[in-house]
Coordinates of N, CA and C in Angstrom, one line a residue:
X216 N -16.3 -11.4 19.5 CA -15.0 -10.9 20.1 C -14.5 -12.0 21.2
X217 N -15.5 -12.6 21.9 CA -15.1 -13.6 22.9 C -14.4 -14.8 22.3
X218 N -15.0 -15.2 21.2 CA -14.4 -16.4 20.5 C -13.0 -16.0 20.0
X219 N -12.8 -14.8 19.5 CA -11.5 -14.4 19.0 C -10.5 -14.4 20.1
X220 N -10.9 -13.9 21.3 CA -10.0 -13.8 22.4 C -9.6 -15.2 22.9
X221 N -10.5 -16.2 22.8 CA -10.1 -17.6 23.1 C -9.1 -18.1 22.2
X222 N -9.3 -17.9 20.9 CA -8.4 -18.4 19.8 C -7.0 -17.7 20.0
X223 N -7.1 -16.4 20.4 CA -5.8 -15.6 20.5 C -5.0 -16.2 21.7
X224 N -5.7 -16.6 22.8 CA -4.9 -17.2 23.9 C -4.3 -18.5 23.5
X225 N -5.0 -19.3 22.7 CA -4.5 -20.6 22.2 C -3.2 -20.4 21.4
X226 N -3.3 -19.3 20.5 CA -2.2 -19.1 19.6 C -1.0 -18.6 20.5
X227 N -1.2 -17.8 21.5 CA -0.1 -17.3 22.4 C 0.6 -18.5 23.0
X228 N -0.2 -19.5 23.6 CA 0.4 -20.6 24.2 C 1.2 -21.4 23.2
X229 N 0.7 -21.5 22.0 CA 1.4 -22.3 21.0 C 2.7 -21.6 20.6
X230 N 2.7 -20.2 20.5 CA 3.9 -19.5 20.2 C 5.0 -19.7 21.3
X231 N 4.5 -19.7 22.5 CA 5.5 -19.9 23.6 C 6.1 -21.3 23.6
X232 N 5.4 -22.2 23.1 CA 6.0 -23.6 22.9 C 7.0 -23.7 21.8
X233 N 7.0 -22.7 20.9 CA 7.9 -22.7 19.8 C 8.7 -21.5 19.7
X234 N 9.4 -21.2 20.7 CA 10.2 -19.9 20.9 C 11.2 -19.8 19.8
X235 N 11.7 -20.9 19.3 CA 12.8 -20.8 18.3 C 12.4 -20.7 16.9
X236 N 11.1 -20.7 16.6 CA 10.6 -20.6 15.3 C 10.3 -19.2 15.0
X237 N 10.0 -18.9 13.7 CA 9.7 -17.5 13.3 C 8.4 -17.0 14.0
X238 N 8.4 -15.8 14.5 CA 7.3 -15.2 15.2 C 6.1 -15.1 14.3
X239 N 5.0 -15.5 14.8 CA 3.7 -15.5 14.0 C 3.3 -14.1 13.6
X240 N 3.7 -13.1 14.5 CA 3.3 -11.7 14.2 C 4.0 -11.1 12.9
X241 N 5.0 -11.8 12.4 CA 5.6 -11.3 11.2 C 4.7 -11.2 10.0
X242 N 3.6 -12.0 10.1 CA 2.6 -12.0 9.0 C 1.2 -11.7 9.5
X243 N 1.1 -10.9 10.5 CA -0.2 -10.6 11.1 C -0.4 -9.1 10.9
X244 N -1.7 -8.7 10.6 CA -2.0 -7.3 10.4 C -3.5 -7.1 10.9
X245 N -3.7 -6.0 11.6 CA -5.0 -5.7 12.0 C -5.6 -4.6 11.1
X246 N -6.7 -4.8 10.5 CA -7.4 -3.9 9.6 C -8.6 -3.3 10.4
X247 N -8.5 -2.1 10.7 CA -9.6 -1.5 11.5 C -10.5 -0.6 10.7
X248 N -11.7 -1.0 10.4 CA -12.6 -0.4 9.5 C -12.8 -1.3 8.3
X249 N -14.0 -1.8 8.2 CA -14.3 -2.8 7.1 C -15.2 -2.3 6.1
X250 N -15.1 -1.0 5.7 CA -15.8 -0.4 4.6 C -15.2 -1.0 3.3
X251 N -15.5 -0.3 2.2 CA -15.0 -0.8 0.9 C -13.5 -0.9 0.8
X252 N -12.8 0.2 1.3 CA -11.4 0.2 1.3 C -10.8 -0.8 2.2
X253 N -11.3 -0.9 3.4 CA -10.7 -1.8 4.4 C -10.9 -3.2 4.0
X254 N -12.1 -3.6 3.5 CA -12.4 -4.9 3.2 C -11.6 -5.4 1.9
X255 N -11.5 -4.5 1.0 CA -10.7 -4.8 -0.2 C -9.2 -5.0 0.2
X256 N -8.7 -4.2 1.0 CA -7.3 -4.3 1.5 C -7.1 -5.6 2.3
X257 N -8.1 -5.9 3.2 CA -8.0 -7.1 4.0 C -8.0 -8.4 3.1
X258 N -8.8 -8.4 2.1 CA -8.9 -9.6 1.3 C -7.6 -9.7 0.4
X259 N -7.0 -8.6 0.0 CA -5.8 -8.7 -0.8 C -4.7 -9.2 0.1
X260 N -4.6 -8.8 1.4 CA -3.6 -9.2 2.3 C -3.8 -10.7 2.6
X261 N -5.0 -11.2 2.7 CA -5.3 -12.6 2.9 C -4.8 -13.4 1.7
X262 N -5.0 -12.9 0.5 CA -4.5 -13.6 -0.7 C -3.0 -13.7 -0.7
X263 N -2.4 -12.8 -0.1 CA -0.9 -12.8 0.0 C -0.3 -13.6 1.2
X264 N -1.2 -14.3 1.9 CA -0.8 -15.1 2.9 C -0.7 -14.5 4.3
X265 N -1.3 -13.4 4.5 CA -1.2 -12.7 5.8 C -2.3 -13.2 6.7
X266 N -2.1 -13.2 8.0 CA -3.1 -13.5 9.0 C -3.8 -12.2 9.3
X267 N -5.1 -12.0 8.9 CA -5.7 -10.7 9.0 C -6.8 -10.7 10.1
X268 N -6.7 -9.7 11.0 CA -7.8 -9.5 12.0 C -8.6 -8.3 11.5
X269 N -9.8 -8.5 11.1 CA -10.7 -7.4 10.7 C -11.6 -6.9 11.8
X270 N -11.6 -5.6 12.1 CA -12.3 -5.0 13.2 C -13.2 -3.9 12.7
X271 N -14.4 -3.8 13.3 CA -15.3 -2.7 13.0 C -16.3 -2.6 14.1
X272 N -16.9 -1.4 14.2 CA -17.9 -1.2 15.2 C -19.3 -1.7 14.7
X273 N -19.4 -1.8 13.4 CA -20.7 -2.2 12.8 C -20.8 -3.7 12.7
X274 N -21.7 -4.3 13.5 CA -21.8 -5.8 13.6 C -22.2 -6.4 12.2
X275 N -23.0 -5.6 11.4 CA -23.4 -6.1 10.2 C -22.2 -6.3 9.2
X276 N -21.3 -5.3 9.2 CA -20.1 -5.5 8.4 C -19.3 -6.6 8.8
X277 N -19.1 -6.8 10.1 CA -18.3 -7.9 10.6 C -18.9 -9.2 10.3
X278 N -20.2 -9.3 10.4 CA -20.9 -10.6 10.0 C -20.7 -10.8 8.5
X279 N -20.9 -9.8 7.7 CA -20.8 -9.9 6.3 C -19.5 -10.5 5.8
X280 N -18.4 -10.0 6.4 CA -17.0 -10.4 6.0 C -16.4 -11.4 6.8
X281 N -17.1 -12.0 7.8 CA -16.4 -12.9 8.7 C -15.9 -14.2 8.1
X282 N -16.6 -14.7 7.0 CA -16.2 -15.9 6.3 C -15.0 -15.7 5.5
X283 N -14.7 -14.5 5.0 CA -13.6 -14.3 4.1 C -12.3 -13.9 4.8
X284 N -12.3 -13.5 6.1 CA -11.1 -13.1 6.7 C -10.7 -14.1 7.8
X285 N -9.4 -14.0 8.2 CA -8.9 -15.0 9.1 C -9.7 -14.9 10.5
X286 N -9.8 -13.6 11.0 CA -10.5 -13.4 12.2 C -11.2 -12.0 12.1
X287 N -12.4 -11.9 12.7 CA -13.1 -10.7 12.7 C -13.6 -10.5 14.2
X288 N -13.9 -9.2 14.5 CA -14.5 -8.9 15.8 C -15.2 -7.6 15.7
X289 N -16.3 -7.5 16.4 CA -17.0 -6.2 16.6 C -16.3 -5.5 17.8
X290 N -15.6 -4.4 17.5 CA -14.8 -3.7 18.5 C -14.7 -2.2 18.3
X291 N -14.8 -1.5 19.3 CA -14.6 0.0 19.3 C -13.1 0.3 19.6
X292 N -12.3 0.5 18.6 CA -10.9 0.6 18.8 C -10.5 2.0 19.2
X293 N -11.4 2.9 19.4 CA -11.1 4.2 20.0 C -10.8 4.0 21.5
X294 N -11.1 2.8 22.1 CA -10.8 2.5 23.4 C -9.5 1.7 23.5
X295 N -8.5 2.2 24.0 CA -7.2 1.5 24.0 C -7.2 0.2 24.7
X296 N -8.1 0.0 25.7 CA -8.2 -1.3 26.4 C -8.7 -2.4 25.5
X297 N -9.6 -2.0 24.5 CA -10.1 -3.0 23.6 C -9.0 -3.5 22.7
X298 N -8.1 -2.6 22.2 CA -7.0 -3.0 21.4 C -6.0 -3.9 22.2
X299 N -5.9 -3.6 23.5 CA -5.0 -4.4 24.3 C -5.6 -5.8 24.5
X300 N -6.9 -5.9 24.7 CA -7.5 -7.2 24.9 C -7.4 -8.0 23.6
X301 N -7.5 -7.4 22.5 CA -7.4 -8.1 21.2 C -6.0 -8.5 20.8
X302 N -5.0 -7.9 21.6 CA -3.6 -8.2 21.3 C -3.0 -7.5 20.2
X303 N -3.6 -6.4 19.7 CA -3.2 -5.7 18.6 C -1.8 -5.1 18.8
X304 N -1.5 -4.8 20.1 CA -0.2 -4.2 20.4 C 1.0 -5.2 20.1
X305 N 0.6 -6.5 19.9 CA 1.7 -7.5 19.5 C 1.8 -7.6 18.0
X306 N 1.0 -7.0 17.3 CA 1.1 -7.0 15.8 C 2.2 -6.2 15.3
X307 N 2.8 -6.6 14.2 CA 3.8 -5.7 13.6 C 3.2 -4.7 12.6
X308 N 2.0 -4.9 12.2 CA 1.4 -3.9 11.3 C -0.1 -3.7 11.6
X309 N -0.6 -2.5 11.4 CA -2.0 -2.2 11.6 C -2.4 -1.2 10.5
X310 N -3.6 -1.3 10.0 CA -4.2 -0.3 9.1 C -5.4 0.3 9.6
X311 N -5.5 1.6 9.7 CA -6.7 2.3 10.1 C -7.4 2.7 8.8
X312 N -8.4 1.9 8.5 CA -9.2 2.1 7.2 C -10.5 2.9 7.4
X313 N -10.6 3.6 8.5 CA -11.8 4.4 8.8 C -11.8 5.6 8.0
X314 N -12.9 5.8 7.2 CA -13.0 7.0 6.4 C -14.1 8.0 6.7
X315 N -15.2 7.5 7.3 CA -16.3 8.3 7.5 C -16.3 9.1 8.8
X316 N -15.5 8.7 9.7 CA -15.4 9.4 11.1 C -13.9 9.8 11.3
X317 N -13.6 11.0 11.0 CA -12.3 11.5 11.2 C -11.8 11.5 12.6
X318 N -12.7 11.8 13.5 CA -12.3 11.8 15.0 C -11.9 10.4 15.4
X319 N -12.7 9.4 15.0 CA -12.4 8.0 15.3 C -11.1 7.6 14.7
X320 N -10.8 8.0 13.4 CA -9.6 7.7 12.8 C -8.4 8.2 13.6
X321 N -8.5 9.4 14.0 CA -7.4 10.0 14.8 C -7.2 9.3 16.1
X322 N -8.3 9.0 16.8 CA -8.2 8.4 18.1 C -7.6 7.0 18.0
X323 N -8.1 6.2 17.0 CA -7.5 4.9 16.8 C -6.0 4.9 16.5
X324 N -5.7 5.8 15.6 CA -4.3 6.0 15.2 C -3.4 6.3 16.4
X325 N -3.9 7.2 17.3 CA -3.2 7.6 18.5 C -3.1 6.4 19.4
X326 N -4.1 5.6 19.5 CA -4.0 4.4 20.4 C -3.0 3.4 19.9
X327 N -2.9 3.2 18.6 CA -1.9 2.3 18.0 C -0.5 2.8 18.2
X328 N -0.3 4.1 18.1 CA 1.0 4.7 18.3 C 1.4 4.6 19.8
X329 N 0.4 4.8 20.7 CA 0.6 4.6 22.1 C 1.0 3.2 22.4
X330 N 0.4 2.2 21.7 CA 0.7 0.8 21.9 C 2.0 0.4 21.2
X331 N 2.6 1.3 20.5 CA 3.9 1.1 19.8 C 3.9 0.0 18.8
X332 N 2.8 0.0 18.0 CA 2.7 -0.9 16.9 C 3.7 -0.4 15.9
X333 N 4.7 -1.2 15.4 CA 5.8 -0.7 14.6 C 5.5 -0.1 13.2
X334 N 4.4 -0.6 12.6 CA 4.1 -0.2 11.2 C 2.6 0.1 11.1
X335 N 2.3 1.4 11.1 CA 0.9 1.9 11.1 C 0.6 2.6 9.8
X336 N -0.4 2.1 9.1 CA -1.0 2.8 7.9 C -2.3 3.4 8.3
X337 N -2.6 4.5 7.7 CA -3.9 5.1 8.0 C -4.5 5.8 6.7
X338 N -5.8 5.6 6.5 CA -6.4 6.2 5.3 C -6.9 7.6 5.7
X339 N -6.6 8.6 4.9 CA -7.1 10.0 5.1 C -8.1 10.3 4.0
X340 N -9.1 11.1 4.4 CA -10.2 11.5 3.5 C -9.9 12.9 2.9
X341 N -8.9 13.6 3.4 CA -8.6 14.9 2.9 C -7.1 15.2 3.3
X342 N -6.6 16.2 2.6 CA -5.2 16.5 2.9 C -5.0 17.0 4.4
X343 N -6.0 17.7 4.9 CA -6.0 18.2 6.2 C -6.0 17.0 7.2
X344 N -6.8 16.0 6.9 CA -6.9 14.8 7.7 C -5.5 14.1 7.7
X345 N -5.0 14.0 6.5 CA -3.6 13.4 6.3 C -2.6 14.1 7.1
X346 N -2.6 15.4 7.1 CA -1.6 16.2 7.8 C -1.7 16.0 9.3
X347 N -2.9 15.9 9.8 CA -3.1 15.6 11.3 C -2.5 14.2 11.6
X348 N -2.8 13.2 10.8 CA -2.2 11.9 11.0 C -0.7 11.9 11.0
X349 N -0.1 12.6 10.0 CA 1.3 12.7 9.9 C 1.9 13.4 11.2
X350 N 1.2 14.4 11.7 CA 1.7 15.1 12.9 C 1.7 14.2 14.1
X351 N 0.7 13.3 14.1 CA 0.6 12.4 15.2 C 1.8 11.4 15.2
X352 N 2.3 11.1 14.0 CA 3.4 10.2 13.9 C 3.1 8.9 13.2
X353 N 1.9 8.9 12.5 CA 1.5 7.7 11.7 C 2.6 7.5 10.7
X354 N 3.0 6.2 10.5 CA 4.1 6.0 9.6 C 3.8 6.1 8.2
X355 N 2.6 5.7 7.8 CA 2.2 5.8 6.3 C 0.8 6.3 6.2
X356 N 0.6 7.4 5.5 CA -0.7 8.0 5.3 C -1.1 7.9 3.8
X357 N -2.3 7.4 3.5 CA -2.7 7.3 2.1 C -4.0 8.0 1.9
X358 N -4.1 8.6 0.8 CA -5.4 9.3 0.4 C -5.8 8.6 -0.9
X359 N -6.5 7.4 -0.8 CA -6.8 6.6 -2.0 C -7.6 7.3 -3.0
X360 N -8.6 8.1 -2.7 CA -9.4 8.7 -3.7 C -8.6 9.8 -4.4
X361 N -7.9 10.6 -3.7 CA -7.1 11.6 -4.3 C -6.0 11.0 -5.2
X362 N -5.3 10.0 -4.7 CA -4.2 9.4 -5.5 C -4.7 8.7 -6.7
X363 N -5.9 8.1 -6.6 CA -6.4 7.4 -7.8 C -6.9 8.5 -8.8
X364 N -7.5 9.5 -8.3 CA -8.0 10.6 -9.2 C -6.8 11.2 -10.0
X365 N -5.7 11.5 -9.3 CA -4.5 12.1 -9.9 C -3.9 11.1 -10.9
X366 N -3.9 9.8 -10.6 CA -3.3 8.9 -11.5 C -4.1 8.8 -12.8
X367 N -5.5 8.7 -12.7 CA -6.3 8.6 -13.8 C -6.3 9.8 -14.7
X368 N -6.1 11.0 -14.0 CA -6.0 12.2 -14.8 C -4.8 12.2 -15.7
X369 N -3.7 11.7 -15.2 CA -2.5 11.6 -16.0 C -2.7 10.7 -17.2
X370 N -3.4 9.6 -17.0 CA -3.6 8.6 -18.1 C -4.6 9.2 -19.1
X371 N -5.6 9.9 -18.7 CA -6.6 10.5 -19.6 C -6.0 11.6 -20.4
X372 N -5.2 12.5 -19.8 CA -4.8 13.7 -20.5 C -3.5 13.5 -21.2
X373 N -2.8 12.4 -21.0 CA -1.5 12.2 -21.6 C -1.4 10.9 -22.5
X374 N -0.2 10.5 -22.8 CA 0.0 9.3 -23.6 C 0.6 8.2 -22.8
X375 N 0.4 8.3 -21.5 CA 1.0 7.2 -20.6 C 0.0 6.0 -20.5
X376 N 0.6 4.9 -20.3 CA -0.1 3.6 -20.1 C -0.3 3.3 -18.7
X377 N 0.5 3.9 -17.8 CA 0.4 3.8 -16.4 C 1.2 4.9 -15.7
X378 N 0.9 5.3 -14.5 CA 1.6 6.4 -13.9 C 1.5 6.2 -12.3
X379 N 2.7 6.2 -11.7 CA 2.7 6.1 -10.2 C 3.7 7.2 -9.7
X380 N 3.2 8.0 -8.8 CA 4.0 9.1 -8.3 C 4.4 8.8 -6.8
X381 N 5.6 9.0 -6.5 CA 6.2 8.7 -5.2 C 6.4 10.1 -4.5
X382 N 7.0 10.0 -3.3 CA 7.3 11.2 -2.6 C 8.4 12.0 -3.3
X383 N 8.6 13.2 -2.9 CA 9.7 14.0 -3.4 C 9.6 14.3 -4.9
X384 N 8.4 14.3 -5.4 CA 8.2 14.7 -6.8 C 8.9 13.7 -7.8
X385 N 8.8 12.4 -7.5 CA 9.4 11.4 -8.3 C 8.3 10.4 -8.8
X386 N 8.4 10.0 -10.0 CA 7.4 9.2 -10.6 C 7.9 8.0 -11.5
X387 N 7.1 7.0 -11.7 CA 7.4 5.9 -12.6 C 6.3 5.8 -13.6
X388 N 6.6 5.8 -14.9 CA 5.6 5.8 -16.0 C 5.9 4.7 -17.0
X389 N 4.8 4.1 -17.4 CA 4.8 3.1 -18.5 C 4.3 3.8 -19.8
X390 N 5.0 3.8 -20.9 CA 4.6 4.5 -22.1 C 5.2 3.8 -23.3
X391 N 4.7 4.1 -24.5 CA 5.2 3.6 -25.7 C 6.5 4.4 -26.0
X392 N 7.5 3.7 -26.4 CA 8.8 4.3 -26.7 C 8.7 5.4 -27.8
X393 N 9.1 6.6 -27.6 CA 9.1 7.6 -28.7 C 10.2 7.3 -29.8
X394 N 9.9 7.7 -31.0 CA 10.8 7.4 -32.1 C 12.2 7.9 -31.8
X395 N 12.3 9.0 -31.1 CA 13.6 9.6 -30.9 C 14.7 8.8 -30.2
X396 N 14.2 7.7 -29.5 CA 15.2 6.9 -28.8 C 15.2 5.5 -29.4
X397 N 14.6 5.2 -30.5 CA 14.6 3.9 -31.1 C 15.8 3.7 -32.0
X398 N 16.1 2.4 -32.2 CA 17.1 2.0 -33.2 C 18.6 2.2 -32.8
X399 N 18.8 2.8 -31.6 CA 20.1 3.0 -31.1 C 20.2 2.5 -29.6
X400 N 21.4 2.0 -29.1 CA 21.5 1.6 -27.7 C 21.1 2.8 -26.8
X401 N 20.5 2.4 -25.7 CA 20.1 3.5 -24.7 C 21.3 4.3 -24.3
X402 N 22.4 3.7 -24.1 CA 23.6 4.4 -23.7 C 24.0 5.5 -24.7
X403 N 23.7 5.3 -26.0 CA 24.0 6.3 -27.0 C 22.9 7.3 -27.2
X404 N 21.7 7.0 -26.8 CA 20.5 7.9 -27.0 C 20.6 9.1 -26.0
X405 N 21.3 9.0 -24.9 CA 21.5 10.1 -24.0 C 20.2 10.6 -23.4
X406 N 19.3 9.6 -23.1 CA 18.0 10.0 -22.6 C 18.1 10.6 -21.2
X407 N 19.1 10.1 -20.4 CA 19.2 10.6 -19.0 C 19.7 12.1 -19.0
X408 N 20.7 12.4 -19.9 CA 21.2 13.8 -19.9 C 20.3 14.7 -20.6
X409 N 19.6 14.2 -21.7 CA 18.8 15.1 -22.5 C 17.4 15.3 -21.9
X410 N 16.8 14.3 -21.2 CA 15.4 14.4 -20.8 C 15.3 14.2 -19.3
X411 N 16.4 13.9 -18.6 CA 16.3 13.7 -17.1 C 15.6 12.5 -16.6
X412 N 15.5 11.5 -17.5 CA 14.8 10.3 -17.1 C 15.7 9.0 -17.3
X413 N 15.3 7.9 -16.7 CA 16.0 6.7 -16.8 C 15.1 5.6 -17.3
X414 N 15.5 4.9 -18.3 CA 14.7 3.7 -18.8 C 15.1 2.5 -18.0
X415 N 14.1 1.9 -17.2 CA 14.5 0.8 -16.4 C 13.9 -0.5 -16.9
X416 N 13.0 -0.5 -17.8 CA 12.4 -1.7 -18.3 C 11.9 -1.6 -19.7
X417 N 11.8 -2.7 -20.4 CA 11.3 -2.7 -21.8 C 10.5 -4.0 -22.1
X418 N 9.5 -3.8 -22.9 CA 8.6 -4.9 -23.2 C 8.3 -4.9 -24.7
X419 N 8.7 -6.0 -25.4 CA 8.4 -6.1 -26.8 C 7.0 -6.8 -27.0
X420 N 6.3 -6.6 -28.1 CA 5.1 -7.3 -28.3 C 5.2 -8.8 -28.2
X421 N 4.4 -9.4 -27.4 CA 4.5 -10.9 -27.3 C 5.5 -11.4 -26.3
X422 N 6.3 -10.5 -25.7 CA 7.4 -10.9 -24.8 C 7.1 -10.3 -23.4
X423 N 7.9 -10.8 -22.4 CA 7.8 -10.3 -21.0 C 8.6 -9.0 -20.9
X424 N 8.4 -8.3 -19.8 CA 9.2 -7.1 -19.5 C 10.6 -7.6 -19.1
X425 N 11.6 -6.9 -19.5 CA 13.0 -7.2 -19.1 C 13.7 -5.9 -18.7
X426 N 14.8 -6.1 -17.9 CA 15.5 -4.9 -17.5 C 16.2 -4.3 -18.6
X427 N 16.3 -2.9 -18.6 CA 17.0 -2.2 -19.7 C 18.4 -1.9 -19.2
X428 N 19.3 -2.0 -20.2 CA 20.7 -1.7 -19.9 C 21.2 -0.6 -20.9
X429 N 22.4 -0.2 -20.8 CA 23.0 0.8 -21.7 C 23.1 0.2 -23.1
X430 N 23.1 -1.1 -23.2 CA 23.3 -1.8 -24.5 C 21.9 -2.1 -25.2
X431 N 20.8 -1.9 -24.4 CA 19.5 -2.3 -24.9 C 19.1 -1.3 -26.1
X432 N 18.7 -1.9 -27.2 CA 18.2 -1.2 -28.3 C 16.7 -1.2 -28.4
X433 N 16.1 0.0 -28.2 CA 14.7 0.1 -28.2 C 14.1 0.1 -29.7
X434 N 13.1 -0.6 -29.9 CA 12.5 -0.7 -31.2 C 11.2 0.0 -31.2
X435 N 10.7 0.4 -32.4 CA 9.4 1.1 -32.6 C 8.3 0.2 -32.1
X436 N 7.4 0.7 -31.3 CA 6.3 -0.1 -30.7 C 6.6 -0.7 -29.4
X437 N 7.9 -0.7 -28.9 CA 8.2 -1.2 -27.6 C 7.5 -0.4 -26.5
X438 N 7.2 -1.1 -25.4 CA 6.7 -0.4 -24.3 C 7.8 -0.3 -23.3
X439 N 8.0 0.9 -22.7 CA 9.1 1.1 -21.8 C 8.6 1.6 -20.4
X440 N 9.4 1.4 -19.4 CA 9.1 1.9 -18.1 C 10.2 2.9 -17.8
X441 N 9.9 4.1 -17.4 CA 10.9 5.2 -17.1 C 10.6 5.8 -15.8
X442 N 11.7 6.3 -15.1 CA 11.6 6.9 -13.9 C 12.3 8.3 -13.9
X443 N 12.0 9.1 -13.0 CA 12.6 10.4 -12.9 C 11.7 11.4 -12.2
X444 N 12.0 12.7 -12.2 CA 11.2 13.7 -11.6 C 9.9 13.7 -12.4
X445 N 8.8 14.0 -11.7 CA 7.5 13.9 -12.3 C 7.3 14.8 -13.6
X446 N 7.8 16.0 -13.5 CA 7.7 16.9 -14.7 C 8.5 16.3 -15.9
X447 N 9.7 15.7 -15.6 CA 10.5 15.1 -16.6 C 9.9 13.9 -17.3
X448 N 9.3 13.0 -16.5 CA 8.7 11.8 -17.1 C 7.4 12.2 -17.9
X449 N 6.7 13.2 -17.4 CA 5.5 13.7 -18.1 C 5.8 14.3 -19.4
X450 N 6.9 15.1 -19.5 CA 7.4 15.7 -20.7 C 7.8 14.6 -21.7
X451 N 8.6 13.6 -21.2 CA 9.1 12.6 -22.0 C 8.0 11.7 -22.6
X452 N 7.0 11.4 -21.8 CA 5.8 10.6 -22.3 C 5.1 11.3 -23.4
X453 N 5.1 12.6 -23.4 CA 4.4 13.4 -24.5 C 5.2 13.3 -25.8
X454 N 6.4 12.8 -25.8 CA 7.2 12.7 -27.0 C 6.7 11.5 -27.8
X455 N 6.0 10.6 -27.2 CA 5.6 9.3 -27.9 C 4.7 9.6 -29.1

């Protein structure tokens, strides 16, 4: 942690010397909790060019992942003073990836909100945990195990190739085009009025995905991406 604080001070002095350049915090994120979810997320963010600060109370985890992340530190983020010393209040994004200790997750999230971090994500281990985080004011709450289980259930029980559900009962599905919409332009197939879905993309064998338009003619064997209310896209996918 001491080494990180020294490097943090150096970066602060450097930023002050370049006030007219883009703020370094635009691409910085603190990931608090380096379990399987937190480490996987931190590494993906690193691959996308983000400056990642990985934090955990477990020194063994911090040591294990220190070579792969931009910065790491052993830190108890339930203490708001620790977050302040690490400069997390200056970050534009933070992720609370703590899963095994609900109380710690809530305390850390509360500290981040108190520090006015603009964009806070938090992992929830249950719906009740998620509701508490939402009531605190956490901007984004995710239930990775539940969401993955629900997604796989749709793929196992239906004819979908992929399924993503958003808020407000809205979903996006990849599926093989049913015969009832092939060989005619999408505008004439009336899929929106008949089935309550919109075809937004199409992929032919050996070709890349392209945007679908009213003039697009879907052929047998094409893979399409459709959006709409969850029940509508589920029903449509079963027509394949």
